[in-house]
Amino acid sequence: MKLITLTVLPLWAWILSLILQGTLGQSSLKTFSPDLQFDNYTLILKGQRIFLHSGEFHTFRLPVPSLWPDILDKFKAAGFNAISVYVHMGLVNPSPGVMDFDGYRSLSALYEAARLAGLWIVLRPDFGQYINGETTAGGLPHWVTSQVKSELRTTAADWNAAWTPYIQAIIGQTNQSQISNGGPVIAIQIDNEYDQEEGGPYFAEMEALYRDPSSGIEVPLTHNDPGMLDAFINGTGAVDLYGMDAYPQGLVASNLSIWNPIEMGYHTYHEEANPSQPWYSPEFQSGAFDGWGPDATGYEDWRAVTDADFVSVFYLHTWASNAKLVNYYMLYGGTSWGALPYPYVYTSYDYGAAITEARTLTRKYTELKLQGIFLRSSPEFYKTDWIGTSSSNLTEGAIIPSSPLTSPAFVTLLRNLDTGAGFWIVRQNDSTSLALSSFKLNVTTAGNQKLTIPIVASSINLDGRESKVITTNYAFGSRSRTLYSTALIFFSGSIDGIDVLFLYGDSDQEHEVGLDLAGSANRTVQDHTHVQITSDGIPSTTIITVKSGFQGFIPLYESDTQLILFADKDTVSDFWAPTVASDNLTDPFANYWSIGTNETVLVGGPYLVRSAVISGTELALKGDLNATNTEQMPLTVIASSTVKSLTWNGENVSLELTANESMIRTGKISSTKISIQVSDLEALEWKFNDSLPEVHTNFDDSDWAIANHTTTNIPFPMYYGDGRILYGCDYGFCENVVLWRGHFNASGSEKSVNLSINGGAGMPQRHFSYSHSYSHISSTNNANVIEETDEIFDLPTDALLTGQDNVITVVQSEAINDDAKSPRGIRGFQLNTGNFTEWRVQGKVGGYVNYRDKLRGVLNEGGLFGERHGWHLPGFDTSSWASRKLSTGNPSSEAGIGFFVASFNLSMPQGYDIPMSFTFSEPLGQPYRAYMFINGWMMGKRVANLGPQSKFPVHEGILNYHGNNTVAVALWSMTPNATVALQLQLVIDGIFKGGVDVAVNNPSWSSELIEGR
């Protein structure tokens, strides 16, 4: 059946034509292909201006590719048209010459998912070498630590030889997915936050590889400057498109107690630094990372300090600087599972983002949606000139305070000089103010008409940390335009040839719009307590005022040519504007707004609307409902009059017209409430085995690597020893736990050993030292900023075997800092007398060269005995193990490491998205750390006396929602004779009817998978 598709509407096309013609005549246009250009205003894609409204998403932090469409749907539903994506070189290029784009490392799967969603991609492999992103080694592969002698991120020949194959592989994966080839990729970032004086020639080398004619790369190359540093705009290594990052609330916990003021210099800096390019923010703050320690804030606190108020004030201020390319870091943070995190941060990378780590939506997401749909609806906003502000002698308008007692406000005017549309962005003069600001606004319209608005309402209000976009001469639909509006605009456009304007505002404020009502009316608000309509004062203009106290949704005016709607902010927050893809099945851009489609519907009520398809007279909606609701969910649909029937996720929904000949229909979706039970983990049959046999006399380490190197490419010398280098990466062991065994023949005079151990700044490192059967514990325990320890351990004489081989065993938790050449390992070793005869080292089996688990990847596991033998994998036979509850801890009163394994079944209902988390519910403070594996994936590192993380979301796909699951916990008791009693629970974080189809791929234990262990 043929879909109903709207063509580009005449006024819309005329507006866009004017925009493009005006720009081409007034500024230099840079063309990369017929499909991709930019000027000093915006990107121009396939002839259409776009405001690049983007969110950061790291697919490697959601290692379930079938869940990527869930995140992309949520981006698109909030009005975003792009994603920014880091590529992690350490995962893709785990060892020299190996490129792995399978599974969660896939770029082709990401490109196709983004294309189907209608989202552009700014790719940030940053030559894969360095992405930062709070990942181990900043995203660099660990093998470069030991195999590249020269300084990294330079023009050194050995470093060039290391990164060139990786970038060639990125090019090979990407060139056919650029916009010119029907793909979503529109830009590639060269490197991350680098200094031009140091990195200019290096950038030039990288750019030459991308621009080699054989590469086929046509899209702009970009860079993100960490501040107003003018880096890579001109000179050696200059990129095509410069961008500047901004984190106005900072990235450290001490900033949570204050709200920093806005940065006033963005516009001036852009005009001075790169006025011929559009103003671009590749990373604008949307939260922050959080670090270890009992005083750490936790991500809910970061979400609070960068909440909806922050989005309102700081994001609109960025718009006011005339930025037209903005990427919010992060929009979805995800999980730094396995060895992904660098040492300062823990497993969660929630980031306080608008979409939580568990994939649920927040109040911040709603604010972003209100902004995103406005941007999508407002093509005139894409080409604006910065006219002036309250502090720069703005002559076209001014703030008029309602009384001397009110908090002063501030206005910035952006105007589209081709159409006359004005965008007056107002905020508190003191952007940190919590006071009420009430004022009127003097404006100049496109016809040079001077107005003081609102005209009927008493004032425009800003309630504390709030900003607004007040509009004049704003076009909506094919032939309509407001004179002004102090009400905010959620949506504007055409639906079935009707010009639609959807306004909103806070229920405790007044709102007003002045416009020419056209067409033959079939509905006009009359005798409504909270709505006043007047035609006096301004010729050809009707003024509609919504008074304070209005709640709900109301059609203000409906005719055969116009539909004017209003809702209070709480109500409009439940509305969505899904795009309706073109029915041209051969168009790769069928779901891209303004390029493949201009058709949409409005839907009010659901938790999420993912998609809309019109087929004949049927509208098919897909989305999610909050399944904790007990009542029927009211549904409001505004769609073409040809729509006669509706389905929601394939189920029929009855519709009723709200008035004759109306586009507005209502219906109800049946109750979705469902009761779900999950396993009580405490009640499971837990099995236990010792995972530190390396401390025993009879342990055979003959197949471990001999640590006998005397030279290293790591530029940090040993502190003391006998010339041997004991850095894990030199022997191929960089990730997670690494074990060392130092042998010496005792003379009887040995009294102590001095050890210096480096595990990573900020990493809560711990290590054990053992001499034969004697054990002694040293740890940083409750400190979270110690990079390395240097301590002397006494060796009691009754622990020594005189004249025989004695062994000291060191267990090290390893993480690589931003500096990939960090000296992780033992930096000093010395007995008080005598020497070590031999050192041996073991990490994950095979190291980074021959690791076995190719699906989960190089960063998933480490060198614990249990890991080396596959105890963490589903299907490992634990029937011969002792039964022991996890809550009872390790059996010995000594410090040690034990492995606990249990299995449980899940039987979740089909068609539901049910986020779950594993939660350690015992109070913070017990001296243990735990590595938690779910179906073989290391999904959590718990440090119980540091915190703050106690809750670990684990997604479907890692969890099997329709079958058996294995949970394994490697429990490291840090202190002898201390109580360690874990309380691990599986909890449900939400129940949503809908979701996406999720595939499970968790390889089980097999002899091939653990060969050599």
PDB file of N, CA and C in Angstrom, residues 240-299:
ATOM      1  N   ASP A 240      39.740  21.077   8.703  1.00  0.00           N
ATOM      2  CA  ASP A 240      38.725  21.728   7.880  1.00  0.00           C
ATOM      3  C   ASP A 240      37.717  22.490   8.717  1.00  0.00           C
ATOM      4  N   LEU A 241      37.367  21.918   9.872  1.00  0.00           N
ATOM      5  CA  LEU A 241      36.321  22.515  10.708  1.00  0.00           C
ATOM      6  C   LEU A 241      36.767  22.481  12.163  1.00  0.00           C
ATOM      7  N   TYR A 242      36.944  23.649  12.715  1.00  0.00           N
ATOM      8  CA  TYR A 242      37.403  23.799  14.100  1.00  0.00           C
ATOM      9  C   TYR A 242      36.212  23.744  15.053  1.00  0.00           C
ATOM     10  N   GLY A 243      36.437  23.150  16.221  1.00  0.00           N
ATOM     11  CA  GLY A 243      35.429  23.157  17.273  1.00  0.00           C
ATOM     12  C   GLY A 243      36.069  23.357  18.628  1.00  0.00           C
ATOM     13  N   MET A 244      35.275  23.821  19.577  1.00  0.00           N
ATOM     14  CA  MET A 244      35.785  24.078  20.922  1.00  0.00           C
ATOM     15  C   MET A 244      34.891  23.403  21.957  1.00  0.00           C
ATOM     16  N   ASP A 245      35.512  22.647  22.869  1.00  0.00           N
ATOM     17  CA  ASP A 245      34.782  21.988  23.943  1.00  0.00           C
ATOM     18  C   ASP A 245      34.467  22.985  25.058  1.00  0.00           C
ATOM     19  N   ALA A 246      33.405  22.670  25.806  1.00  0.00           N
ATOM     20  CA  ALA A 246      33.030  23.540  26.922  1.00  0.00           C
ATOM     21  C   ALA A 246      32.411  22.706  28.032  1.00  0.00           C
ATOM     22  N   TYR A 247      32.964  22.834  29.234  1.00  0.00           N
ATOM     23  CA  TYR A 247      32.448  22.168  30.424  1.00  0.00           C
ATOM     24  C   TYR A 247      32.270  23.218  31.522  1.00  0.00           C
ATOM     25  N   PRO A 248      31.230  24.036  31.408  1.00  0.00           N
ATOM     26  CA  PRO A 248      31.111  25.202  32.295  1.00  0.00           C
ATOM     27  C   PRO A 248      30.927  24.862  33.764  1.00  0.00           C
ATOM     28  N   GLN A 249      30.442  23.669  34.092  1.00  0.00           N
ATOM     29  CA  GLN A 249      30.314  23.292  35.497  1.00  0.00           C
ATOM     30  C   GLN A 249      31.524  22.512  35.994  1.00  0.00           C
ATOM     31  N   GLY A 250      32.549  22.388  35.167  1.00  0.00           N
ATOM     32  CA  GLY A 250      33.752  21.701  35.596  1.00  0.00           C
ATOM     33  C   GLY A 250      33.568  20.201  35.631  1.00  0.00           C
ATOM     34  N   LEU A 251      34.624  19.513  36.033  1.00  0.00           N
ATOM     35  CA  LEU A 251      34.624  18.051  36.031  1.00  0.00           C
ATOM     36  C   LEU A 251      35.080  17.467  37.351  1.00  0.00           C
ATOM     37  N   VAL A 252      35.067  18.283  38.397  1.00  0.00           N
ATOM     38  CA  VAL A 252      35.482  17.780  39.703  1.00  0.00           C
ATOM     39  C   VAL A 252      34.363  17.992  40.705  1.00  0.00           C
ATOM     40  N   ALA A 253      34.344  17.118  41.688  1.00  0.00           N
ATOM     41  CA  ALA A 253      33.210  17.076  42.613  1.00  0.00           C
ATOM     42  C   ALA A 253      33.040  18.364  43.403  1.00  0.00           C
ATOM     43  N   SER A 254      34.102  19.099  43.645  1.00  0.00           N
ATOM     44  CA  SER A 254      33.987  20.307  44.457  1.00  0.00           C
ATOM     45  C   SER A 254      33.069  21.338  43.816  1.00  0.00           C
ATOM     46  N   ASN A 255      32.837  21.208  42.515  1.00  0.00           N
ATOM     47  CA  ASN A 255      31.981  22.180  41.835  1.00  0.00           C
ATOM     48  C   ASN A 255      30.493  21.929  42.050  1.00  0.00           C
ATOM     49  N   LEU A 256      30.139  20.808  42.672  1.00  0.00           N
ATOM     50  CA  LEU A 256      28.732  20.479  42.789  1.00  0.00           C
ATOM     51  C   LEU A 256      27.995  21.409  43.739  1.00  0.00           C
ATOM     52  N   SER A 257      28.696  22.054  44.629  1.00  0.00           N
ATOM     53  CA  SER A 257      28.031  22.926  45.589  1.00  0.00           C
ATOM     54  C   SER A 257      27.720  24.301  45.009  1.00  0.00           C
ATOM     55  N   ILE A 258      28.208  24.588  43.824  1.00  0.00           N
ATOM     56  CA  ILE A 258      27.959  25.892  43.214  1.00  0.00           C
ATOM     57  C   ILE A 258      27.449  25.708  41.795  1.00  0.00           C
ATOM     58  N   TRP A 259      26.858  26.768  41.288  1.00  0.00           N
ATOM     59  CA  TRP A 259      26.411  26.810  39.891  1.00  0.00           C
ATOM     60  C   TRP A 259      27.242  27.876  39.226  1.00  0.00           C
ATOM     61  N   ASN A 260      28.157  27.479  38.370  1.00  0.00           N
ATOM     62  CA  ASN A 260      29.031  28.454  37.737  1.00  0.00           C
ATOM     63  C   ASN A 260      28.240  29.354  36.791  1.00  0.00           C
ATOM     64  N   PRO A 261      28.631  30.596  36.667  1.00  0.00           N
ATOM     65  CA  PRO A 261      27.960  31.480  35.699  1.00  0.00           C
ATOM     66  C   PRO A 261      28.329  31.088  34.276  1.00  0.00           C
ATOM     67  N   ILE A 262      27.559  31.573  33.327  1.00  0.00           N
ATOM     68  CA  ILE A 262      27.830  31.290  31.927  1.00  0.00           C
ATOM     69  C   ILE A 262      29.113  31.987  31.470  1.00  0.00           C
ATOM     70  N   GLU A 263      29.693  31.464  30.416  1.00  0.00           N
ATOM     71  CA  GLU A 263      30.867  32.073  29.786  1.00  0.00           C
ATOM     72  C   GLU A 263      30.377  33.082  28.749  1.00  0.00           C
ATOM     73  N   MET A 264      30.752  34.343  28.912  1.00  0.00           N
ATOM     74  CA  MET A 264      30.234  35.404  28.052  1.00  0.00           C
ATOM     75  C   MET A 264      30.987  35.531  26.726  1.00  0.00           C
ATOM     76  N   GLY A 265      32.122  34.863  26.580  1.00  0.00           N
ATOM     77  CA  GLY A 265      32.978  35.165  25.438  1.00  0.00           C
ATOM     78  C   GLY A 265      32.837  34.274  24.226  1.00  0.00           C
ATOM     79  N   TYR A 266      31.874  33.375  24.186  1.00  0.00           N
ATOM     80  CA  TYR A 266      31.797  32.418  23.071  1.00  0.00           C
ATOM     81  C   TYR A 266      31.678  33.118  21.715  1.00  0.00           C
ATOM     82  N   HIS A 267      30.715  34.016  21.592  1.00  0.00           N
ATOM     83  CA  HIS A 267      30.478  34.644  20.285  1.00  0.00           C
ATOM     84  C   HIS A 267      31.680  35.470  19.846  1.00  0.00           C
ATOM     85  N   THR A 268      32.219  36.257  20.759  1.00  0.00           N
ATOM     86  CA  THR A 268      33.374  37.091  20.408  1.00  0.00           C
ATOM     87  C   THR A 268      34.546  36.224  19.989  1.00  0.00           C
ATOM     88  N   TYR A 269      34.768  35.135  20.718  1.00  0.00           N
ATOM     89  CA  TYR A 269      35.877  34.241  20.364  1.00  0.00           C
ATOM     90  C   TYR A 269      35.687  33.663  18.971  1.00  0.00           C
ATOM     91  N   HIS A 270      34.479  33.231  18.662  1.00  0.00           N
ATOM     92  CA  HIS A 270      34.240  32.661  17.337  1.00  0.00           C
ATOM     93  C   HIS A 270      34.480  33.694  16.249  1.00  0.00           C
ATOM     94  N   GLU A 271      34.002  34.910  16.452  1.00  0.00           N
ATOM     95  CA  GLU A 271      34.173  35.945  15.444  1.00  0.00           C
ATOM     96  C   GLU A 271      35.644  36.279  15.225  1.00  0.00           C
ATOM     97  N   GLU A 272      36.437  36.132  16.269  1.00  0.00           N
ATOM     98  CA  GLU A 272      37.867  36.427  16.146  1.00  0.00           C
ATOM     99  C   GLU A 272      38.664  35.224  15.640  1.00  0.00           C
ATOM    100  N   ALA A 273      38.255  34.024  16.038  1.00  0.00           N
ATOM    101  CA  ALA A 273      39.069  32.835  15.769  1.00  0.00           C
ATOM    102  C   ALA A 273      38.778  32.214  14.407  1.00  0.00           C
ATOM    103  N   ASN A 274      37.524  31.949  14.097  1.00  0.00           N
ATOM    104  CA  ASN A 274      37.214  31.269  12.826  1.00  0.00           C
ATOM    105  C   ASN A 274      35.877  31.728  12.259  1.00  0.00           C
ATOM    106  N   PRO A 275      35.750  33.012  11.941  1.00  0.00           N
ATOM    107  CA  PRO A 275      34.450  33.535  11.494  1.00  0.00           C
ATOM    108  C   PRO A 275      33.979  32.978  10.160  1.00  0.00           C
ATOM    109  N   SER A 276      34.875  32.390   9.366  1.00  0.00           N
ATOM    110  CA  SER A 276      34.450  31.851   8.073  1.00  0.00           C
ATOM    111  C   SER A 276      33.876  30.447   8.188  1.00  0.00           C
ATOM    112  N   GLN A 277      33.911  29.876   9.383  1.00  0.00           N
ATOM    113  CA  GLN A 277      33.365  28.541   9.616  1.00  0.00           C
ATOM    114  C   GLN A 277      32.161  28.646  10.551  1.00  0.00           C
ATOM    115  N   PRO A 278      31.268  27.668  10.500  1.00  0.00           N
ATOM    116  CA  PRO A 278      30.176  27.674  11.489  1.00  0.00           C
ATOM    117  C   PRO A 278      30.728  27.424  12.882  1.00  0.00           C
ATOM    118  N   TRP A 279      30.038  27.938  13.871  1.00  0.00           N
ATOM    119  CA  TRP A 279      30.471  27.828  15.272  1.00  0.00           C
ATOM    120  C   TRP A 279      30.077  26.453  15.793  1.00  0.00           C
ATOM    121  N   TYR A 280      31.071  25.681  16.252  1.00  0.00           N
ATOM    122  CA  TYR A 280      30.916  24.251  16.523  1.00  0.00           C
ATOM    123  C   TYR A 280      31.429  23.933  17.917  1.00  0.00           C
ATOM    124  N   SER A 281      30.608  23.230  18.692  1.00  0.00           N
ATOM    125  CA  SER A 281      31.037  22.711  19.989  1.00  0.00           C
ATOM    126  C   SER A 281      30.993  21.188  19.925  1.00  0.00           C
ATOM    127  N   PRO A 282      32.130  20.523  19.726  1.00  0.00           N
ATOM    128  CA  PRO A 282      32.142  19.063  19.626  1.00  0.00           C
ATOM    129  C   PRO A 282      31.836  18.361  20.947  1.00  0.00           C
ATOM    130  N   GLU A 283      32.101  19.040  22.067  1.00  0.00           N
ATOM    131  CA  GLU A 283      31.765  18.495  23.377  1.00  0.00           C
ATOM    132  C   GLU A 283      31.254  19.637  24.241  1.00  0.00           C
ATOM    133  N   PHE A 284      29.943  19.695  24.411  1.00  0.00           N
ATOM    134  CA  PHE A 284      29.387  20.616  25.396  1.00  0.00           C
ATOM    135  C   PHE A 284      28.850  19.785  26.546  1.00  0.00           C
ATOM    136  N   GLN A 285      29.110  20.252  27.731  1.00  0.00           N
ATOM    137  CA  GLN A 285      28.867  19.448  28.929  1.00  0.00           C
ATOM    138  C   GLN A 285      27.417  19.009  29.068  1.00  0.00           C
ATOM    139  N   SER A 286      27.268  17.719  29.373  1.00  0.00           N
ATOM    140  CA  SER A 286      25.947  17.178  29.693  1.00  0.00           C
ATOM    141  C   SER A 286      26.009  16.344  30.961  1.00  0.00           C
ATOM    142  N   GLY A 287      27.050  16.523  31.743  1.00  0.00           N
ATOM    143  CA  GLY A 287      27.276  15.762  32.967  1.00  0.00           C
ATOM    144  C   GLY A 287      28.760  15.776  33.263  1.00  0.00           C
ATOM    145  N   ALA A 288      29.239  14.732  33.922  1.00  0.00           N
ATOM    146  CA  ALA A 288      30.662  14.631  34.219  1.00  0.00           C
ATOM    147  C   ALA A 288      30.962  13.211  34.668  1.00  0.00           C
ATOM    148  N   PHE A 289      32.230  12.837  34.552  1.00  0.00           N
ATOM    149  CA  PHE A 289      32.634  11.541  35.096  1.00  0.00           C
ATOM    150  C   PHE A 289      32.805  11.651  36.607  1.00  0.00           C
ATOM    151  N   ASP A 290      32.793  10.516  37.261  1.00  0.00           N
ATOM    152  CA  ASP A 290      32.880  10.492  38.722  1.00  0.00           C
ATOM    153  C   ASP A 290      33.988   9.529  39.132  1.00  0.00           C
ATOM    154  N   GLY A 291      34.670   9.833  40.214  1.00  0.00           N
ATOM    155  CA  GLY A 291      35.826   9.054  40.632  1.00  0.00           C
ATOM    156  C   GLY A 291      35.578   8.215  41.868  1.00  0.00           C
ATOM    157  N   TRP A 292      36.574   7.370  42.164  1.00  0.00           N
ATOM    158  CA  TRP A 292      36.506   6.509  43.349  1.00  0.00           C
ATOM    159  C   TRP A 292      36.461   7.327  44.637  1.00  0.00           C
ATOM    160  N   GLY A 293      35.969   6.712  45.682  1.00  0.00           N
ATOM    161  CA  GLY A 293      36.114   7.279  47.012  1.00  0.00           C
ATOM    162  C   GLY A 293      34.804   7.501  47.723  1.00  0.00           C
ATOM    163  N   PRO A 294      34.823   7.400  49.038  1.00  0.00           N
ATOM    164  CA  PRO A 294      33.594   7.596  49.823  1.00  0.00           C
ATOM    165  C   PRO A 294      33.047   9.002  49.716  1.00  0.00           C
ATOM    166  N   ASP A 295      33.883   9.959  49.324  1.00  0.00           N
ATOM    167  CA  ASP A 295      33.411  11.328  49.171  1.00  0.00           C
ATOM    168  C   ASP A 295      33.005  11.649  47.737  1.00  0.00           C
ATOM    169  N   ALA A 296      33.068  10.657  46.851  1.00  0.00           N
ATOM    170  CA  ALA A 296      32.647  10.880  45.472  1.00  0.00           C
ATOM    171  C   ALA A 296      31.155  11.197  45.429  1.00  0.00           C
ATOM    172  N   THR A 297      30.768  11.949  44.422  1.00  0.00           N
ATOM    173  CA  THR A 297      29.406  12.477  44.386  1.00  0.00           C
ATOM    174  C   THR A 297      28.378  11.438  43.971  1.00  0.00           C
ATOM    175  N   GLY A 298      28.753  10.551  43.074  1.00  0.00           N
ATOM    176  CA  GLY A 298      27.759   9.688  42.449  1.00  0.00           C
ATOM    177  C   GLY A 298      27.089  10.420  41.305  1.00  0.00           C
ATOM    178  N   TYR A 299      26.577   9.654  40.352  1.00  0.00           N
ATOM    179  CA  TYR A 299      26.089  10.269  39.127  1.00  0.00           C
ATOM    180  C   TYR A 299      24.746  10.979  39.291  1.00  0.00           C
TER     181      TYR A 299
END
